[in-house]
Amino acid sequence: MKSPQELAERLARQWHDADTREQRLLSAEAWPLCLAIGRPSGGQVQGQFERVRRHVEQWRAVAVGRVEWEEVAYRGTAEPIRLPCRWHLAGPSEWVAAIGDSAIRREYQKLARLVAATDPRFHRLLVRRRQLSRERDEAEVMQAAELALLLQPGCAAGAPLRALSLAGIDSKFFERHRSLLVPLLDRRFDGAVSETGLEAFLGALDENDHWLLVADLDGSLLPFAQLRVRDKELLERPLPAGHILVVENERCLHQLPRVKDTVAILGAGLNLAWMAAPWLAERSIAYWGDIDTWGLTMLARARHHQPSLVPLLMSRTEYEHYADAHAVPEPGPAGPMAPTGLSVEEAELYARLLASDKGRLEQEFLHKSAVAPAVENWCAAGRVRARG
């Protein structure tokens, strides 16, 4: 037989379990909850009658939920004894009241208000990861949830995060609540923000160091075949090449050919604010990324900074050629509509990828025999234009 205190302690342990807390706070199917109290044995009734009496009195004093009672007959007693057998709790508020812990009660009340005031997409995150909101001002958590609904890939357009003015935030909001905003945005964009970094995802000026891989495809332009360069430096210091090839992923370096007067910049991902560098306007620029909605979003962002760039190997032709063998599902599309900055054909491809069960073709799967001619032909066309 279990006392109210024993069951309250069990309920408190369950509150601290993320799976149980999520189920009971967010699913109506978890209720009502029925807890077995247990009956005293015949030996306890005969030899520990005072303990059994106190047990019964404790349960008579319980005012939370509904205690179910039974008449139980024991050998050696003149009449059946009325005993508590089950404790019924109707919902989350009764669960928390039954625990009887003031800290848990305050936390529950705060979570209940946050769930009522925020988008359903964020409820699971807020309930499971209590540390995101527990020590924060409640109004600022709600404000962060509102802000997370307004932010879009590239919306900073090269400005620093502190310059963004949305949802009534102040200039220090991102600094104070980065650890909350990133998981909120990850819920919307399937982890893309953690993968790329907040500044890169929003297209903001990254005031921290972001290192890019620079590769000399000519072989004589740089002191080393490969260098790590900070994106900030690329904003101000030109590279000694007439052709600049921007590649989304570093892993594609082995696919690139040796070509004259060309430097490749790899691994930028969504961090493309450095492409606003004035010296790039004097170069022939190409962009090569994955054929998926995110890759096309990055292409649009790169073209925003350098409108004359040439996209390489990112057309429907390449997608259809490789899709059967290498295309996979895209975990979280960049958005329901093609971003501005794409051509008509590219926007149609974006829609095609959204509608496909396998809307992601990673650039690593394109054969080197296709990549090399595309790069070489782009460089040759650039040289012809320069002579003209």
mmCIF file of C-alpha atoms in Angstrom:
data_model
loop_
_atom_site.group_PDB
_atom_site.id
_atom_site.type_symbol
_atom_site.label_atom_id
_atom_site.label_comp_id
_atom_site.label_asym_id
_atom_site.label_seq_id
_atom_site.Cartn_x
_atom_site.Cartn_y
_atom_site.Cartn_z
ATOM 1 C CA MET A 1 0.000 0.000 0.000
ATOM 2 C CA LYS A 2 1.320 3.398 -1.014
ATOM 3 C CA SER A 3 0.859 6.646 0.832
ATOM 4 C CA PRO A 4 -0.057 9.940 -0.847
ATOM 5 C CA GLN A 5 3.529 11.102 -0.229
ATOM 6 C CA GLU A 6 5.022 8.058 -1.982
ATOM 7 C CA LEU A 7 2.839 8.561 -5.040
ATOM 8 C CA ALA A 8 3.525 12.315 -5.002
ATOM 9 C CA GLU A 9 7.266 11.575 -5.112
ATOM 10 C CA ARG A 10 6.710 9.241 -8.069
ATOM 11 C CA LEU A 11 4.684 11.927 -9.840
ATOM 12 C CA ALA A 12 7.491 14.433 -9.216
ATOM 13 C CA ARG A 13 10.055 12.100 -10.781
ATOM 14 C CA GLN A 14 7.778 11.759 -13.800
ATOM 15 C CA TRP A 15 7.594 15.548 -14.121
ATOM 16 C CA HIS A 16 11.367 15.654 -14.519
ATOM 17 C CA ASP A 17 11.260 13.076 -17.351
ATOM 18 C CA ALA A 18 11.029 14.929 -20.676
ATOM 19 C CA ASP A 19 9.050 12.213 -22.485
ATOM 20 C CA THR A 20 6.446 11.931 -19.736
ATOM 21 C CA ARG A 21 6.198 15.695 -19.304
ATOM 22 C CA GLU A 22 5.654 16.204 -23.030
ATOM 23 C CA GLN A 23 3.005 13.506 -23.235
ATOM 24 C CA ARG A 24 1.031 14.724 -20.232
ATOM 25 C CA LEU A 25 1.232 18.437 -20.985
ATOM 26 C CA LEU A 26 0.616 18.275 -24.730
ATOM 27 C CA SER A 27 -1.552 15.212 -25.325
ATOM 28 C CA ALA A 28 -5.146 14.944 -24.150
ATOM 29 C CA GLU A 29 -4.887 11.192 -24.660
ATOM 30 C CA ALA A 30 -2.620 10.942 -21.594
ATOM 31 C CA TRP A 31 -5.597 11.706 -19.351
ATOM 32 C CA PRO A 32 -7.164 10.701 -17.043
ATOM 33 C CA LEU A 33 -4.303 9.161 -15.065
ATOM 34 C CA CYS A 34 -5.043 6.288 -12.704
ATOM 35 C CA LEU A 35 -2.531 5.388 -9.974
ATOM 36 C CA ALA A 36 -2.819 2.116 -8.046
ATOM 37 C CA ILE A 37 -2.623 2.641 -4.284
ATOM 38 C CA GLY A 38 -2.506 -1.007 -3.278
ATOM 39 C CA ARG A 39 -4.250 -2.828 -0.454
ATOM 40 C CA PRO A 40 -2.740 -3.816 2.864
ATOM 41 C CA SER A 41 -2.189 -7.529 3.287
ATOM 42 C CA GLY A 42 -4.140 -9.598 5.783
ATOM 43 C CA GLY A 43 -1.055 -9.745 7.971
ATOM 44 C CA GLN A 44 -0.761 -5.974 7.996
ATOM 45 C CA VAL A 45 -4.408 -5.587 8.945
ATOM 46 C CA GLN A 46 -3.942 -8.052 11.835
ATOM 47 C CA GLY A 47 -0.485 -7.035 13.031
ATOM 48 C CA GLN A 48 -0.130 -3.373 11.970
ATOM 49 C CA PHE A 49 -3.666 -2.125 12.334
ATOM 50 C CA GLU A 50 -2.559 1.323 13.563
ATOM 51 C CA ARG A 51 -0.401 1.752 10.449
ATOM 52 C CA VAL A 52 -3.329 0.751 8.238
ATOM 53 C CA ARG A 53 -5.569 3.224 10.084
ATOM 54 C CA ARG A 54 -3.080 6.074 9.492
ATOM 55 C CA HIS A 55 -2.874 5.039 5.816
ATOM 56 C CA VAL A 56 -6.642 5.336 5.488
ATOM 57 C CA GLU A 57 -6.696 8.692 7.263
ATOM 58 C CA GLN A 58 -3.988 10.069 4.993
ATOM 59 C CA TRP A 59 -6.017 9.171 1.912
ATOM 60 C CA ARG A 60 -9.214 10.605 3.379
ATOM 61 C CA ALA A 61 -7.385 13.921 3.684
ATOM 62 C CA VAL A 62 -6.415 14.010 -0.014
ATOM 63 C CA ALA A 63 -8.316 16.804 -1.763
ATOM 64 C CA VAL A 64 -6.679 16.589 -5.196
ATOM 65 C CA GLY A 65 -8.235 14.426 -7.874
ATOM 66 C CA ARG A 66 -10.529 11.567 -6.961
ATOM 67 C CA VAL A 67 -9.690 8.729 -4.597
ATOM 68 C CA GLU A 68 -11.538 5.507 -5.390
ATOM 69 C CA TRP A 69 -12.520 3.369 -2.386
ATOM 70 C CA GLU A 70 -13.435 -0.307 -1.995
ATOM 71 C CA GLU A 71 -14.943 -2.450 0.729
ATOM 72 C CA VAL A 72 -12.418 -5.227 1.373
ATOM 73 C CA ALA A 73 -13.181 -8.238 3.547
ATOM 74 C CA TYR A 74 -10.369 -9.752 5.611
ATOM 75 C CA ARG A 75 -10.340 -12.967 7.574
ATOM 76 C CA GLY A 76 -10.438 -12.112 11.232
ATOM 77 C CA THR A 77 -12.381 -8.825 10.901
ATOM 78 C CA ALA A 78 -16.042 -8.625 11.714
ATOM 79 C CA GLU A 79 -16.870 -6.344 8.756
ATOM 80 C CA PRO A 80 -15.237 -5.333 5.440
ATOM 81 C CA ILE A 81 -12.854 -2.400 5.694
ATOM 82 C CA ARG A 82 -13.281 0.575 3.400
ATOM 83 C CA LEU A 83 -9.867 1.137 1.779
ATOM 84 C CA PRO A 84 -8.433 3.476 -0.911
ATOM 85 C CA CYS A 85 -7.512 1.524 -4.044
ATOM 86 C CA ARG A 86 -6.894 3.999 -6.878
ATOM 87 C CA TRP A 87 -6.080 7.694 -7.302
ATOM 88 C CA HIS A 88 -7.573 9.367 -10.373
ATOM 89 C CA LEU A 89 -6.095 12.610 -11.753
ATOM 90 C CA ALA A 90 -8.065 14.349 -14.484
ATOM 91 C CA GLY A 91 -5.420 16.549 -16.106
ATOM 92 C CA PRO A 92 -2.079 18.375 -15.866
ATOM 93 C CA SER A 93 -3.200 20.834 -13.203
ATOM 94 C CA GLU A 94 -4.236 17.965 -10.892
ATOM 95 C CA TRP A 95 -0.937 16.172 -11.623
ATOM 96 C CA VAL A 96 1.022 19.233 -10.513
ATOM 97 C CA ALA A 97 -1.240 19.847 -7.520
ATOM 98 C CA ALA A 98 -0.780 16.216 -6.450
ATOM 99 C CA ILE A 99 3.002 16.637 -6.497
ATOM 100 C CA GLY A 100 2.687 19.465 -4.010
ATOM 101 C CA ASP A 101 5.986 21.150 -4.924
ATOM 102 C CA SER A 102 5.816 24.945 -5.186
ATOM 103 C CA ALA A 103 8.739 25.169 -7.664
ATOM 104 C CA ILE A 104 7.119 22.630 -9.990
ATOM 105 C CA ARG A 105 3.795 24.450 -9.658
ATOM 106 C CA ARG A 106 5.391 27.758 -10.690
ATOM 107 C CA GLU A 107 7.196 26.092 -13.581
ATOM 108 C CA TYR A 108 4.000 24.432 -14.775
ATOM 109 C CA GLN A 109 2.081 27.698 -14.643
ATOM 110 C CA LYS A 110 4.806 29.427 -16.655
ATOM 111 C CA LEU A 111 4.894 26.651 -19.260
ATOM 112 C CA ALA A 112 1.111 26.734 -19.519
ATOM 113 C CA ARG A 113 1.184 30.456 -20.260
ATOM 114 C CA LEU A 114 3.985 30.032 -22.804
ATOM 115 C CA VAL A 115 2.143 27.244 -24.600
ATOM 116 C CA ALA A 116 -1.005 29.367 -24.711
ATOM 117 C CA ALA A 117 0.880 32.344 -26.150
ATOM 118 C CA THR A 118 3.219 30.705 -28.704
ATOM 119 C CA ASP A 119 2.962 28.913 -32.021
ATOM 120 C CA PRO A 120 2.179 25.168 -31.711
ATOM 121 C CA ARG A 121 5.397 24.352 -33.574
ATOM 122 C CA PHE A 122 7.351 25.507 -30.521
ATOM 123 C CA HIS A 123 5.349 23.761 -27.806
ATOM 124 C CA ARG A 124 7.256 20.492 -27.819
ATOM 125 C CA LEU A 125 10.586 22.312 -27.646
ATOM 126 C CA LEU A 126 9.530 24.531 -24.742
ATOM 127 C CA VAL A 127 8.057 21.649 -22.762
ATOM 128 C CA ARG A 128 10.939 19.234 -23.289
ATOM 129 C CA ARG A 129 13.819 21.690 -22.923
ATOM 130 C CA ARG A 130 12.740 23.562 -19.808
ATOM 131 C CA GLN A 131 16.125 25.242 -19.401
ATOM 132 C CA LEU A 132 15.353 27.384 -22.453
ATOM 133 C CA SER A 133 12.667 29.282 -20.563
ATOM 134 C CA ARG A 134 13.086 28.489 -16.880
ATOM 135 C CA GLU A 135 15.556 31.278 -16.066
ATOM 136 C CA ARG A 136 14.313 33.732 -18.700
ATOM 137 C CA ASP A 137 11.744 36.440 -18.391
ATOM 138 C CA GLU A 138 8.441 35.037 -19.600
ATOM 139 C CA ALA A 139 7.655 38.029 -21.812
ATOM 140 C CA GLU A 140 11.028 37.737 -23.550
ATOM 141 C CA VAL A 141 10.478 34.042 -24.276
ATOM 142 C CA MET A 142 7.175 34.952 -25.936
ATOM 143 C CA GLN A 143 8.933 37.735 -27.812
ATOM 144 C CA ALA A 144 11.621 35.294 -29.001
ATOM 145 C CA ALA A 145 8.921 32.900 -30.247
ATOM 146 C CA GLU A 146 7.265 35.765 -32.138
ATOM 147 C CA LEU A 147 10.606 36.807 -33.604
ATOM 148 C CA ALA A 148 11.355 33.247 -34.714
ATOM 149 C CA LEU A 149 8.176 33.311 -36.825
ATOM 150 C CA LEU A 150 9.223 36.540 -38.548
ATOM 151 C CA LEU A 151 12.821 35.641 -39.393
ATOM 152 C CA GLN A 152 13.502 34.173 -42.835
ATOM 153 C CA PRO A 153 16.659 32.878 -44.520
ATOM 154 C CA GLY A 154 18.727 35.846 -45.677
ATOM 155 C CA CYS A 155 16.416 38.456 -44.164
ATOM 156 C CA ALA A 156 19.296 40.410 -42.592
ATOM 157 C CA ALA A 157 20.656 41.208 -46.088
ATOM 158 C CA GLY A 158 24.187 41.740 -44.801
ATOM 159 C CA ALA A 159 23.332 43.873 -41.763
ATOM 160 C CA PRO A 160 24.555 42.835 -38.298
ATOM 161 C CA LEU A 161 22.041 41.077 -36.082
ATOM 162 C CA ARG A 162 21.893 44.008 -33.683
ATOM 163 C CA ALA A 163 20.512 46.154 -36.513
ATOM 164 C CA LEU A 164 17.452 43.954 -37.091
ATOM 165 C CA SER A 165 14.261 45.520 -35.796
ATOM 166 C CA LEU A 166 11.465 42.961 -35.582
ATOM 167 C CA ALA A 167 8.890 42.027 -32.940
ATOM 168 C CA GLY A 168 9.899 45.053 -30.855
ATOM 169 C CA ILE A 169 13.316 43.651 -29.915
ATOM 170 C CA ASP A 170 16.224 45.763 -28.732
ATOM 171 C CA SER A 171 19.754 45.719 -30.137
ATOM 172 C CA LYS A 172 20.984 43.236 -27.483
ATOM 173 C CA PHE A 173 18.157 40.726 -27.928
ATOM 174 C CA PHE A 174 20.073 38.321 -30.185
ATOM 175 C CA GLU A 175 23.031 38.438 -27.829
ATOM 176 C CA ARG A 176 20.897 37.623 -24.777
ATOM 177 C CA HIS A 177 18.720 34.961 -26.370
ATOM 178 C CA ARG A 178 20.820 33.286 -29.068
ATOM 179 C CA SER A 179 20.634 29.945 -27.227
ATOM 180 C CA LEU A 180 16.804 30.174 -27.354
ATOM 181 C CA LEU A 181 16.391 31.592 -30.861
ATOM 182 C CA VAL A 182 18.553 28.950 -32.548
ATOM 183 C CA PRO A 183 16.463 25.951 -31.383
ATOM 184 C CA LEU A 184 13.239 27.854 -32.108
ATOM 185 C CA LEU A 185 14.406 28.494 -35.670
ATOM 186 C CA ASP A 186 15.632 24.902 -35.945
ATOM 187 C CA ARG A 187 12.062 23.802 -35.268
ATOM 188 C CA ARG A 188 10.897 25.859 -38.248
ATOM 189 C CA PHE A 189 13.767 24.977 -40.573
ATOM 190 C CA ASP A 190 14.630 21.411 -39.600
ATOM 191 C CA GLY A 191 17.955 22.077 -37.929
ATOM 192 C CA ALA A 192 19.376 24.279 -40.700
ATOM 193 C CA VAL A 193 20.268 27.113 -38.319
ATOM 194 C CA SER A 194 22.444 24.958 -36.065
ATOM 195 C CA GLU A 195 24.072 23.463 -39.132
ATOM 196 C CA THR A 196 24.971 26.753 -40.810
ATOM 197 C CA GLY A 197 25.132 29.226 -37.914
ATOM 198 C CA LEU A 198 22.656 31.954 -37.053
ATOM 199 C CA GLU A 199 24.406 34.785 -38.902
ATOM 200 C CA ALA A 200 24.933 32.716 -42.027
ATOM 201 C CA PHE A 201 21.341 31.499 -42.037
ATOM 202 C CA LEU A 202 19.925 35.015 -41.693
ATOM 203 C CA GLY A 203 22.451 36.545 -44.075
ATOM 204 C CA ALA A 204 23.763 38.799 -41.321
ATOM 205 C CA LEU A 205 27.202 40.274 -41.053
ATOM 206 C CA ASP A 206 29.060 37.788 -38.908
ATOM 207 C CA GLU A 207 31.105 39.757 -36.442
ATOM 208 C CA ASN A 208 32.882 36.568 -35.409
ATOM 209 C CA ASP A 209 35.500 34.848 -37.538
ATOM 210 C CA HIS A 210 34.167 32.520 -40.248
ATOM 211 C CA TRP A 211 36.880 30.678 -42.114
ATOM 212 C CA LEU A 212 36.556 29.711 -45.768
ATOM 213 C CA LEU A 213 38.683 27.360 -47.825
ATOM 214 C CA VAL A 214 40.434 29.111 -50.719
ATOM 215 C CA ALA A 215 41.946 26.852 -53.384
ATOM 216 C CA ASP A 216 44.292 27.913 -56.188
ATOM 217 C CA LEU A 217 42.971 26.120 -59.279
ATOM 218 C CA ASP A 218 45.640 27.777 -61.400
ATOM 219 C CA GLY A 219 48.522 26.591 -59.273
ATOM 220 C CA SER A 220 50.564 29.793 -59.438
ATOM 221 C CA LEU A 221 48.348 32.519 -57.983
ATOM 222 C CA LEU A 222 48.693 31.872 -54.238
ATOM 223 C CA PRO A 223 51.665 30.876 -52.055
ATOM 224 C CA PHE A 224 49.879 27.630 -51.141
ATOM 225 C CA ALA A 225 47.537 25.293 -52.992
ATOM 226 C CA GLN A 226 44.914 25.786 -50.241
ATOM 227 C CA LEU A 227 44.448 28.497 -47.612
ATOM 228 C CA ARG A 228 42.004 29.247 -44.815
ATOM 229 C CA VAL A 229 40.794 32.850 -45.038
ATOM 230 C CA ARG A 230 38.342 34.748 -42.840
ATOM 231 C CA ASP A 231 35.243 35.978 -44.643
ATOM 232 C CA LYS A 232 35.833 39.481 -43.250
ATOM 233 C CA GLU A 233 39.146 39.671 -45.059
ATOM 234 C CA LEU A 234 37.541 38.737 -48.368
ATOM 235 C CA LEU A 235 35.325 41.804 -48.044
ATOM 236 C CA GLU A 236 38.377 44.040 -48.340
ATOM 237 C CA ARG A 237 41.266 42.071 -49.827
ATOM 238 C CA PRO A 238 40.949 40.946 -53.471
ATOM 239 C CA LEU A 239 42.131 37.553 -54.599
ATOM 240 C CA PRO A 240 44.634 37.557 -57.510
ATOM 241 C CA ALA A 241 42.409 35.816 -60.060
ATOM 242 C CA GLY A 242 40.140 36.884 -62.884
ATOM 243 C CA HIS A 243 37.748 33.999 -62.186
ATOM 244 C CA ILE A 244 36.208 33.258 -58.784
ATOM 245 C CA LEU A 245 34.322 30.003 -58.319
ATOM 246 C CA VAL A 246 32.132 29.892 -55.196
ATOM 247 C CA VAL A 247 31.307 26.325 -54.078
ATOM 248 C CA GLU A 248 28.784 25.508 -51.369
ATOM 249 C CA ASN A 249 30.585 22.509 -49.852
ATOM 250 C CA GLU A 250 34.272 21.953 -49.150
ATOM 251 C CA ARG A 251 33.987 18.260 -49.934
ATOM 252 C CA CYS A 252 33.772 19.049 -53.645
ATOM 253 C CA LEU A 253 37.351 20.266 -53.936
ATOM 254 C CA HIS A 254 38.522 16.968 -55.436
ATOM 255 C CA GLN A 255 36.006 17.359 -58.294
ATOM 256 C CA LEU A 256 37.434 20.670 -59.502
ATOM 257 C CA PRO A 257 39.866 20.795 -62.439
ATOM 258 C CA ARG A 258 43.047 22.809 -62.774
ATOM 259 C CA VAL A 259 42.190 25.955 -64.721
ATOM 260 C CA LYS A 260 44.142 29.125 -65.335
ATOM 261 C CA ASP A 261 43.483 32.418 -63.599
ATOM 262 C CA THR A 262 40.929 30.818 -61.234
ATOM 263 C CA VAL A 263 40.510 30.593 -57.477
ATOM 264 C CA ALA A 264 37.767 28.588 -55.768
ATOM 265 C CA ILE A 265 36.180 29.614 -52.449
ATOM 266 C CA LEU A 266 34.573 26.610 -50.772
ATOM 267 C CA GLY A 267 32.425 25.917 -47.725
ATOM 268 C CA ALA A 268 30.547 29.191 -47.398
ATOM 269 C CA GLY A 269 27.119 27.560 -47.181
ATOM 270 C CA LEU A 270 24.626 30.250 -46.256
ATOM 271 C CA ASN A 271 27.401 32.605 -45.136
ATOM 272 C CA LEU A 272 27.500 34.715 -48.294
ATOM 273 C CA ALA A 273 27.531 38.283 -46.978
ATOM 274 C CA TRP A 274 31.222 38.530 -47.962
ATOM 275 C CA MET A 275 30.125 38.329 -51.610
ATOM 276 C CA ALA A 276 29.145 41.992 -51.356
ATOM 277 C CA ALA A 277 32.878 42.787 -51.633
ATOM 278 C CA PRO A 278 33.295 45.552 -54.272
ATOM 279 C CA TRP A 279 36.281 43.866 -55.917
ATOM 280 C CA LEU A 280 34.166 40.851 -56.877
ATOM 281 C CA ALA A 281 32.191 43.006 -59.312
ATOM 282 C CA GLU A 282 35.352 43.208 -61.410
ATOM 283 C CA ARG A 283 35.704 39.422 -61.633
ATOM 284 C CA SER A 284 33.998 36.631 -63.520
ATOM 285 C CA ILE A 285 32.054 34.748 -60.845
ATOM 286 C CA ALA A 286 30.377 31.341 -60.866
ATOM 287 C CA TYR A 287 28.366 29.622 -58.165
ATOM 288 C CA TRP A 288 27.959 25.869 -57.716
ATOM 289 C CA GLY A 289 25.816 24.316 -54.971
ATOM 290 C CA ASP A 290 23.509 21.415 -54.201
ATOM 291 C CA ILE A 291 20.394 21.002 -56.287
ATOM 292 C CA ASP A 292 17.798 21.355 -53.552
ATOM 293 C CA THR A 293 15.697 24.202 -52.221
ATOM 294 C CA TRP A 294 18.479 25.327 -49.905
ATOM 295 C CA GLY A 295 21.055 25.251 -52.689
ATOM 296 C CA LEU A 296 18.809 27.388 -54.892
ATOM 297 C CA THR A 297 18.181 29.724 -51.959
ATOM 298 C CA MET A 298 21.932 30.177 -51.593
ATOM 299 C CA LEU A 299 22.226 30.800 -55.322
ATOM 300 C CA ALA A 300 19.582 33.535 -55.058
ATOM 301 C CA ARG A 301 21.413 35.071 -52.122
ATOM 302 C CA ALA A 302 24.756 34.990 -53.948
ATOM 303 C CA ARG A 303 23.131 36.574 -57.004
ATOM 304 C CA HIS A 304 21.705 39.333 -54.782
ATOM 305 C CA HIS A 305 25.290 40.357 -54.022
ATOM 306 C CA GLN A 306 26.700 39.689 -57.497
ATOM 307 C CA PRO A 307 23.912 39.820 -60.114
ATOM 308 C CA SER A 308 26.167 38.823 -63.026
ATOM 309 C CA LEU A 309 27.354 35.518 -61.558
ATOM 310 C CA VAL A 310 26.952 32.317 -63.572
ATOM 311 C CA PRO A 311 25.302 29.264 -61.942
ATOM 312 C CA LEU A 312 27.054 25.995 -62.702
ATOM 313 C CA LEU A 313 25.575 22.500 -62.700
ATOM 314 C CA MET A 314 22.372 23.565 -60.940
ATOM 315 C CA SER A 315 19.768 23.139 -63.671
ATOM 316 C CA ARG A 316 16.947 20.687 -64.176
ATOM 317 C CA THR A 317 19.137 18.894 -66.730
ATOM 318 C CA GLU A 318 21.643 17.826 -64.068
ATOM 319 C CA TYR A 319 18.887 16.950 -61.626
ATOM 320 C CA GLU A 320 17.047 14.692 -64.061
ATOM 321 C CA HIS A 321 20.290 13.041 -65.160
ATOM 322 C CA TYR A 322 21.379 12.048 -61.653
ATOM 323 C CA ALA A 323 18.099 11.918 -59.721
ATOM 324 C CA ASP A 324 17.304 8.218 -60.130
ATOM 325 C CA ALA A 325 20.657 7.101 -58.785
ATOM 326 C CA HIS A 326 21.546 9.793 -56.275
ATOM 327 C CA ALA A 327 18.631 12.056 -55.280
ATOM 328 C CA VAL A 328 17.368 11.739 -51.697
ATOM 329 C CA PRO A 329 14.583 13.368 -49.646
ATOM 330 C CA GLU A 330 15.339 16.906 -48.482
ATOM 331 C CA PRO A 331 14.803 16.895 -44.690
ATOM 332 C CA GLY A 332 13.465 20.442 -44.432
ATOM 333 C CA PRO A 333 12.834 22.634 -47.495
ATOM 334 C CA ALA A 334 13.949 26.260 -47.373
ATOM 335 C CA GLY A 335 10.421 27.575 -47.851
ATOM 336 C CA PRO A 336 7.127 26.993 -49.678
ATOM 337 C CA MET A 337 7.927 29.531 -52.401
ATOM 338 C CA ALA A 338 10.981 30.100 -54.577
ATOM 339 C CA PRO A 339 13.058 33.032 -53.290
ATOM 340 C CA THR A 340 13.393 36.191 -55.328
ATOM 341 C CA GLY A 341 16.530 36.279 -57.385
ATOM 342 C CA LEU A 342 16.030 33.014 -59.265
ATOM 343 C CA SER A 343 15.453 32.849 -62.987
ATOM 344 C CA VAL A 344 12.171 31.496 -64.345
ATOM 345 C CA GLU A 345 13.805 28.124 -65.010
ATOM 346 C CA GLU A 346 15.368 28.026 -61.565
ATOM 347 C CA ALA A 347 12.075 28.903 -59.890
ATOM 348 C CA GLU A 348 10.400 26.076 -61.833
ATOM 349 C CA LEU A 349 13.124 23.706 -60.657
ATOM 350 C CA TYR A 350 12.547 24.897 -57.069
ATOM 351 C CA ALA A 351 8.851 24.012 -57.389
ATOM 352 C CA ARG A 352 9.770 20.653 -58.937
ATOM 353 C CA LEU A 353 12.060 19.852 -56.002
ATOM 354 C CA LEU A 354 9.397 20.828 -53.471
ATOM 355 C CA ALA A 355 6.931 18.465 -55.097
ATOM 356 C CA SER A 356 9.397 15.569 -55.315
ATOM 357 C CA ASP A 357 9.813 12.812 -52.763
ATOM 358 C CA LYS A 358 13.532 13.022 -53.549
ATOM 359 C CA GLY A 359 14.153 16.730 -53.876
ATOM 360 C CA ARG A 360 17.820 16.828 -52.939
ATOM 361 C CA LEU A 361 20.798 16.106 -55.205
ATOM 362 C CA GLU A 362 24.061 16.824 -53.423
ATOM 363 C CA GLN A 363 26.811 18.255 -55.586
ATOM 364 C CA GLU A 364 29.262 15.579 -54.441
ATOM 365 C CA PHE A 365 27.389 13.017 -56.558
ATOM 366 C CA LEU A 366 28.004 14.793 -59.857
ATOM 367 C CA HIS A 367 30.732 13.039 -61.810
ATOM 368 C CA LYS A 368 34.049 14.790 -62.159
ATOM 369 C CA SER A 369 33.740 14.174 -65.881
ATOM 370 C CA ALA A 370 30.745 16.555 -65.871
ATOM 371 C CA VAL A 371 32.122 19.082 -63.388
ATOM 372 C CA ALA A 372 35.460 19.697 -65.105
ATOM 373 C CA PRO A 373 34.026 20.685 -68.526
ATOM 374 C CA ALA A 374 31.451 22.984 -66.909
ATOM 375 C CA VAL A 375 34.154 24.855 -64.987
ATOM 376 C CA GLU A 376 36.497 24.958 -67.985
ATOM 377 C CA ASN A 377 33.791 26.245 -70.330
ATOM 378 C CA TRP A 378 32.798 28.979 -67.876
ATOM 379 C CA CYS A 379 36.415 30.113 -67.560
ATOM 380 C CA ALA A 380 36.876 30.078 -71.337
ATOM 381 C CA ALA A 381 33.708 32.138 -71.848
ATOM 382 C CA GLY A 382 34.939 34.629 -69.282
ATOM 383 C CA ARG A 383 38.245 35.039 -71.078
ATOM 384 C CA VAL A 384 36.423 35.632 -74.364
ATOM 385 C CA ARG A 385 34.292 38.363 -72.757
ATOM 386 C CA ALA A 386 37.371 39.959 -71.221
ATOM 387 C CA ARG A 387 39.149 40.132 -74.621
ATOM 388 C CA GLY A 388 35.997 41.535 -76.218
#
